[in-house]
XYZ file of C-alpha atoms in Angstrom:
382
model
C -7.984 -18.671 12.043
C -8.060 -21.644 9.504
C -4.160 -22.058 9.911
C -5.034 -22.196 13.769
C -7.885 -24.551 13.446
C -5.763 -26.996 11.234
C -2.792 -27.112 13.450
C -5.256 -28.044 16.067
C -6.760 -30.940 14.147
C -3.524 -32.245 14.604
C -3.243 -32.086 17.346
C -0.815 -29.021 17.477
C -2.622 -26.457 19.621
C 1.297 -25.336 20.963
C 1.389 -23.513 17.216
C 0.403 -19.939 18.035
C 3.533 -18.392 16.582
C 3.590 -16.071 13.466
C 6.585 -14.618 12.128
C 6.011 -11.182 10.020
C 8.447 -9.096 8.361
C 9.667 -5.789 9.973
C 8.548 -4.295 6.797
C 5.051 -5.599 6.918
C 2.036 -3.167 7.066
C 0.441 -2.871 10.352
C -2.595 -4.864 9.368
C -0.737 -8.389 9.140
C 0.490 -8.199 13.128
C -3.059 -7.271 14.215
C -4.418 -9.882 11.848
C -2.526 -12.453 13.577
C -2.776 -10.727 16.970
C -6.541 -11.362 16.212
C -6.327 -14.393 15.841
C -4.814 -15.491 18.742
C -1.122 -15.417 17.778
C 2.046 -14.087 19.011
C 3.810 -12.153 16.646
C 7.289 -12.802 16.314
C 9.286 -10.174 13.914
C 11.661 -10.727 11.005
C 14.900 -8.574 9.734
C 14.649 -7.288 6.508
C 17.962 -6.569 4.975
C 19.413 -3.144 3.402
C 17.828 -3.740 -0.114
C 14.033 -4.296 1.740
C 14.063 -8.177 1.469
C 13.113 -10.652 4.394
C 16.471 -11.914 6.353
C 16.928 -15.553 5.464
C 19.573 -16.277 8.078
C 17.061 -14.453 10.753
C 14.157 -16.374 9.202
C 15.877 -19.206 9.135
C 17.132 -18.839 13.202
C 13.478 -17.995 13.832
C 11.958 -20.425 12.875
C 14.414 -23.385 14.264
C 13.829 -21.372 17.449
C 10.114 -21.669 17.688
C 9.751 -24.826 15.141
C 7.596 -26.575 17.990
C 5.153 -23.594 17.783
C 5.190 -21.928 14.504
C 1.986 -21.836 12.744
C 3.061 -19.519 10.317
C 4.890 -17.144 8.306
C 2.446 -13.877 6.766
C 4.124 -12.700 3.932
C 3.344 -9.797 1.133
C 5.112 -10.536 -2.141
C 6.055 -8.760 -4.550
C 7.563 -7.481 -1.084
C 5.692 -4.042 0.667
C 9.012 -2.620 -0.563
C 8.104 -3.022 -4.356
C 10.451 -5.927 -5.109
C 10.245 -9.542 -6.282
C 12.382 -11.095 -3.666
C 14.169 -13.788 -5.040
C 14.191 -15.908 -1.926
C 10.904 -16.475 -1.657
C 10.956 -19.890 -2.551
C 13.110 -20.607 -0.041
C 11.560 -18.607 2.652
C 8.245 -21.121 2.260
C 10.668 -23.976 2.157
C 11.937 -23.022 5.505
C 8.482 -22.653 7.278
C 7.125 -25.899 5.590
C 10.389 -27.747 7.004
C 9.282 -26.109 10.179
C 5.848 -27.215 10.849
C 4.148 -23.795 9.432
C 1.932 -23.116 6.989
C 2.711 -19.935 4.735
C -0.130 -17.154 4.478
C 0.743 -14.680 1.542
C -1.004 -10.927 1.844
C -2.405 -10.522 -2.439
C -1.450 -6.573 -1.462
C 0.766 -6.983 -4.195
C -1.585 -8.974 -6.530
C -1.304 -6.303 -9.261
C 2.203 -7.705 -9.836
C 1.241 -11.007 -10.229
C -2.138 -11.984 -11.729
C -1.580 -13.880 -14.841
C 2.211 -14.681 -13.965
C 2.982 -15.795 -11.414
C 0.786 -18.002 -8.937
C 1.492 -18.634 -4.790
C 0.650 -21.929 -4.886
C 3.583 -22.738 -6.857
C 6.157 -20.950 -4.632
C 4.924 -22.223 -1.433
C 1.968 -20.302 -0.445
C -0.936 -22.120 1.660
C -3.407 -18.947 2.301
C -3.294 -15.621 -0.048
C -6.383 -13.071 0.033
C -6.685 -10.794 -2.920
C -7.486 -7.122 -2.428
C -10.223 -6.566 -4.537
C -10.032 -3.074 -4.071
C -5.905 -2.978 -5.405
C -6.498 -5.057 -8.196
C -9.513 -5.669 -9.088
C -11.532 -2.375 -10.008
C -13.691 -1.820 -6.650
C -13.656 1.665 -5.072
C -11.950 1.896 -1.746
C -12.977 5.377 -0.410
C -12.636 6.530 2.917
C -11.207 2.794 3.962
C -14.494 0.393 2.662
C -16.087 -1.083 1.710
C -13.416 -3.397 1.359
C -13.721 -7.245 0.338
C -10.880 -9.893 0.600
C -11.769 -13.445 -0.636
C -9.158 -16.308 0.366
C -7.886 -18.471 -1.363
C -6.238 -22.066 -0.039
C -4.682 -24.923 -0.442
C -7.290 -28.206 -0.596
C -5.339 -29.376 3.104
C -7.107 -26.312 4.450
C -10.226 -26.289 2.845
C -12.440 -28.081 5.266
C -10.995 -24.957 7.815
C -12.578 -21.987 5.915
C -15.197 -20.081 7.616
C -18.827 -21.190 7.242
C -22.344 -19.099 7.762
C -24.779 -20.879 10.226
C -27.905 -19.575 7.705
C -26.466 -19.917 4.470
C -24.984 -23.530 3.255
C -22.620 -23.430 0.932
C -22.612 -26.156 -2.019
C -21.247 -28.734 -0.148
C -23.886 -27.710 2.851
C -23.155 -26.260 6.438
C -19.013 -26.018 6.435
C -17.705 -27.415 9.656
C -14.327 -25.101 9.774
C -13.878 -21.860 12.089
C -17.884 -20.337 12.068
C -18.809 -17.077 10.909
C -16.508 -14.221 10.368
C -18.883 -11.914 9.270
C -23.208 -11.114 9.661
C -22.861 -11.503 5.692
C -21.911 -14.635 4.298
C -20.195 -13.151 0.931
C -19.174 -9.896 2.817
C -20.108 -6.656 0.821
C -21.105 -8.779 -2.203
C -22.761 -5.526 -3.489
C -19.386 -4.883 -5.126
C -18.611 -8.203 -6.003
C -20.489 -7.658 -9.354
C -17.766 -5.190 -10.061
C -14.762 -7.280 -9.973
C -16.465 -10.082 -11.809
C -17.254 -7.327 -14.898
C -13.747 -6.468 -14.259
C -12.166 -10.105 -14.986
C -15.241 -10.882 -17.738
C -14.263 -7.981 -19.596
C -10.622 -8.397 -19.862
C -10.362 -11.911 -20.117
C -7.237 -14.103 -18.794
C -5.041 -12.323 -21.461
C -6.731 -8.892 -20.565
C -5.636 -9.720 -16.559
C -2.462 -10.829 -18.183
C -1.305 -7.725 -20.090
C -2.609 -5.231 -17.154
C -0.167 -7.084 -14.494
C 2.912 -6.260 -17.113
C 1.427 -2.805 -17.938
C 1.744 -2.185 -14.513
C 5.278 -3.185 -13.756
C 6.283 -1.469 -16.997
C 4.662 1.999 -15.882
C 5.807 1.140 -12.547
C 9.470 0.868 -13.678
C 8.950 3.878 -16.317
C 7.954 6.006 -13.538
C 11.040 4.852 -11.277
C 13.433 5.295 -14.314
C 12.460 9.026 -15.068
C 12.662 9.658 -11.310
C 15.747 7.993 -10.990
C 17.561 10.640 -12.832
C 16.144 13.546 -9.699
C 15.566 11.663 -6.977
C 17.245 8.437 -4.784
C 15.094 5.842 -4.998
C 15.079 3.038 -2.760
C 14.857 -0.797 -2.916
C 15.218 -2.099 -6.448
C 15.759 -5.447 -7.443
C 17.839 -6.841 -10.254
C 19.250 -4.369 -13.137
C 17.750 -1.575 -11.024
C 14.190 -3.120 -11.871
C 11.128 -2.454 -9.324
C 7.830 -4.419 -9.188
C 4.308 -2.632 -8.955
C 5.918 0.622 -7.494
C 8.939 2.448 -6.136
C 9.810 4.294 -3.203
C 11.138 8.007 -3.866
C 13.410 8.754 -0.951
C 12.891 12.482 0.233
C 14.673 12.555 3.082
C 18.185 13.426 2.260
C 15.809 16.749 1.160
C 14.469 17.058 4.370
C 18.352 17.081 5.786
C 19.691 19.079 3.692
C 17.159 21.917 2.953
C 14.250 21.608 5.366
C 11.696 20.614 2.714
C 9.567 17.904 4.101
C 7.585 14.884 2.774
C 4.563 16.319 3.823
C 5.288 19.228 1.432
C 5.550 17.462 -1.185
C 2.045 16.104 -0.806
C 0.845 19.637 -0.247
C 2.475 21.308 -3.639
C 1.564 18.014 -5.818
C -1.853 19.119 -4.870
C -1.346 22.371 -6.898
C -0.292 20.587 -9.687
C -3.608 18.316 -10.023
C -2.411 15.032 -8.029
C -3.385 13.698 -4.905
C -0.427 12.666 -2.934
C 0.890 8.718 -3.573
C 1.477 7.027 -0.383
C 3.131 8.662 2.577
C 5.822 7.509 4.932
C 5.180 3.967 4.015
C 6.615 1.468 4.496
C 9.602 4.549 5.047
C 9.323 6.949 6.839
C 9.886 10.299 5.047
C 9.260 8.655 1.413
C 6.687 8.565 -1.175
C 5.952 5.365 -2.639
C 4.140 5.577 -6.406
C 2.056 2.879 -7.642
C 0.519 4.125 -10.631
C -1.002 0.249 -11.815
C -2.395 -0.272 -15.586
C -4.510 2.056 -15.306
C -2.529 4.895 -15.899
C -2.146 6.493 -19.737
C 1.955 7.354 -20.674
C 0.661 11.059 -20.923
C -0.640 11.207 -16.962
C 2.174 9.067 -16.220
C 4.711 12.364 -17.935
C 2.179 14.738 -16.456
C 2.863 13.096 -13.105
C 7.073 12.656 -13.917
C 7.148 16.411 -15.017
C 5.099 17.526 -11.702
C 7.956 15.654 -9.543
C 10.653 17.031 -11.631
C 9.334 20.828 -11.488
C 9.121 20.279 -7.653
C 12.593 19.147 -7.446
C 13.725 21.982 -9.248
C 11.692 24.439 -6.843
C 13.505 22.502 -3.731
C 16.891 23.368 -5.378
C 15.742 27.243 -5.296
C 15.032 26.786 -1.225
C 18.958 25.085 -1.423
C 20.095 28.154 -3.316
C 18.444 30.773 -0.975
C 16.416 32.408 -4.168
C 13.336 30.709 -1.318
C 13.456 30.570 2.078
C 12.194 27.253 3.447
C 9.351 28.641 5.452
C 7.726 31.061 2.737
C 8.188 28.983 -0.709
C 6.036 27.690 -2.728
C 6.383 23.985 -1.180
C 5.972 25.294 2.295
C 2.897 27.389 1.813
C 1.020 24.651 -0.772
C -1.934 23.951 -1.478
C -2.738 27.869 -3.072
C -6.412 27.953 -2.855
C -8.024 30.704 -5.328
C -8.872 32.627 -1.866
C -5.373 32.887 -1.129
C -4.358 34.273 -4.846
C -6.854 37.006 -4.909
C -5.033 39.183 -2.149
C -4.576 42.487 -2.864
C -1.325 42.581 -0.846
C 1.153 39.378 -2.079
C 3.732 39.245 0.232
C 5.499 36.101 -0.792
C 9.008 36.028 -2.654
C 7.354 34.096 -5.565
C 4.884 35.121 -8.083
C 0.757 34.190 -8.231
C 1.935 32.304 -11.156
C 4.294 30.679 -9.403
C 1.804 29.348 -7.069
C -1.135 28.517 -9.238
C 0.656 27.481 -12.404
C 3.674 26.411 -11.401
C 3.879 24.203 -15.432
C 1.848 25.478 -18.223
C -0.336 22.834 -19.288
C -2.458 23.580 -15.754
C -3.664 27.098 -17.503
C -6.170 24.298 -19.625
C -7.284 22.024 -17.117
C -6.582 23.152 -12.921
C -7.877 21.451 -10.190
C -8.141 24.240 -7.818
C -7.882 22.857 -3.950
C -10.551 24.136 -1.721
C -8.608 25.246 1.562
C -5.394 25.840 2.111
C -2.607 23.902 3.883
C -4.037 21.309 6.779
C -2.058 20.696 9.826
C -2.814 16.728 9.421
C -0.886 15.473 12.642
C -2.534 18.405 15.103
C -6.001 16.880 13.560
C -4.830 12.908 14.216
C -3.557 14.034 17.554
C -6.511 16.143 18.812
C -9.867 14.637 17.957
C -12.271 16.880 18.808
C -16.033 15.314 19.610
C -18.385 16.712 17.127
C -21.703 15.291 18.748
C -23.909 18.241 20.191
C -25.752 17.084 23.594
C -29.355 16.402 23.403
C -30.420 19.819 24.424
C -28.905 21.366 21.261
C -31.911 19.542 19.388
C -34.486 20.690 21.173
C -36.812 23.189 19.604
């Protein structure tokens, strides 16, 4: 909306276009589709970066429209791309301003900074880098940060001035004027505590377990997109689908059976389809980090019994996971592997086991049938 409401203090109200990455999350297309933009998509290339020839084309096609380019760097893929200086150059030369999405921020705080490479807009997820809970999708909180050129544009609050009084940019985008600035207090502890060399030292922590992670699942796994030297960002993508091909073990069990081994799954199917990208940040210790390696490693090795036949695919121990207690306590076991199999599939768990309280969910059925839960009036009548 501020990029908008410059380009029309220009006199440029044509410039409507955005260009977004194919490998963009969903939320940067509707973002601009909110805003009254047409989305125009960019190629990435085989190693996950944006297309500079088809950025470049794009842009000379709709120079006399573009208002922008929306950008996540380190890339959604987990890479620095090295052309991102260039990318910005090429929208600048355009006419468009350059928004960066701070998804990534936990790569970057303390070394790197978007202004210098040619950002004009970045928002920082507070909730991805700096300490606020994020459960069940909020309450989330996204301050923006801009170049001076688009300062006077920034949304204002008709109640509450702020110190340079009533702002005269795009109005109100929320009934709040600080959003949720319950949590605020949070993020400010957060950066108070640490200190600029704190922030500092948790953005390399990150990359390093980021990269220590990718490195010991390297070795059992494909992993995809990597950048120089075989170096990731923030995370790395674990490619499971040659699995699926090959033995009929799916991403979705892999979630499951992690479950019996104490972790909640790491993302799913994003930005791949049919992959599990792992973004264990700073806050990680090295011993959860090996607790998490090991887990991955025993699970390949229980994927190369379903290759073998010792399993078949639809009654092993990734196929049937989670193993509630309920499950364990039949008198009858009917499955080819062992209880202990199921519950304690490494020994450390015998000390400390999360035990999950149902069994497996069928999570598309529930996306794909929602089922109304709200009784009719009558029901509450006595």
């Amino acid at each position: 909306l501020a990029i908008r409401a410059y380009h029309q203090s220009r006199g440029d109200h044509e410039r409507n276009v955005c260009l977004i990455p194919a490998s963009a999350h969903g939320t940067n297309p509707a973002s601009a589709t909110m805003a009254g933009m047409t989305v125009i998509v960019v190629a990435t290339d085989d190693d996950g970066n944006i297309d500079i020839d088809d950025l470049a084309t794009k842009a000379v096609e709709h120079a006399d429209r573009l208002a922008a380019l929306m950008v996540t760097y380190p890339s959604t893929h987990g890479v620095f791309e090295e052309s991102i200086v260039e990318a910005c150059d090429i929208i600048h030369n355009n006419g468009g301003q350059v928004y960066l999405d701070g998804a990534n921020l936990n790569a970057m705080v303390g070394i790197a900074r978007p202004g210098k490479f040619g950002g004009d807009v970045s928002h920082l997820n507070l909730h991805k880098t700096f300490a606020i809970p994020h459960g069940g999708g909020g309450p989330g909180v996204g301050p923006i940060g801009v170049r001076a050129h688009l300062a006077p544009f920034l949304p204002g609050h008709g109640l509450v001035p702020d110190q340079d009084g009533f702002r005269d940019g795009i109005g109100a985008v929320a009934s709040a004027p600080w959003g949720s600035a319950g949590v605020l207090s949070i993020s400010w502890a957060y950066m108070a505590l640490l200190g600029a060399s704190g922030l500092t030292e948790s953005t390399r922590v990150a990359i390093l377990n980021a990269n220590y992670v990718a490195k010991r699942l390297s070795e059992h796994y494909p992993l995809l997109f990597t950048g120089n030297g075989g170096l990731v960002a923030h995370e790395c993508i674990v490619d499971v689908r040659p699995i699926k091909d090959t033995t009929g073990v799916t991403v979705d069990d892999f979630a499951k059976r992690l479950v019996d081994y104490g972790f909640h799954a790491p993302t799913m199917s994003f930005p791949v389809a049919g992959t599990l990208m792992i973004e264990p940040t700073e806050s990680e210790s090295l011993e959860e980090l090996d607790r998490f390696c090991d887990a991955m490693i025993a699970i390949k090795a229980e994927v190369d019994l379903v290759a073998d036949g010792t399993y078949p695919v639809d009654d092993s121990p990734l196929h049937n996971a989670p193993h509630p207690a309920e499950n364990l306590l039949v008198e009858e076991w009917t499955h080819p592997y062992t209880r202990e199999v199921a519950a304690y599939p490494v020994p450390g768990l015998r000390a400390n086991k999360y035990w999950p309280p149902v069994s497996r969910v069928d999570n598309q059925y529930g996306d794909r049938n929602v089922m109304c839960s709200c009784p009719p009036m009558e029901d509450y009548a006595e």
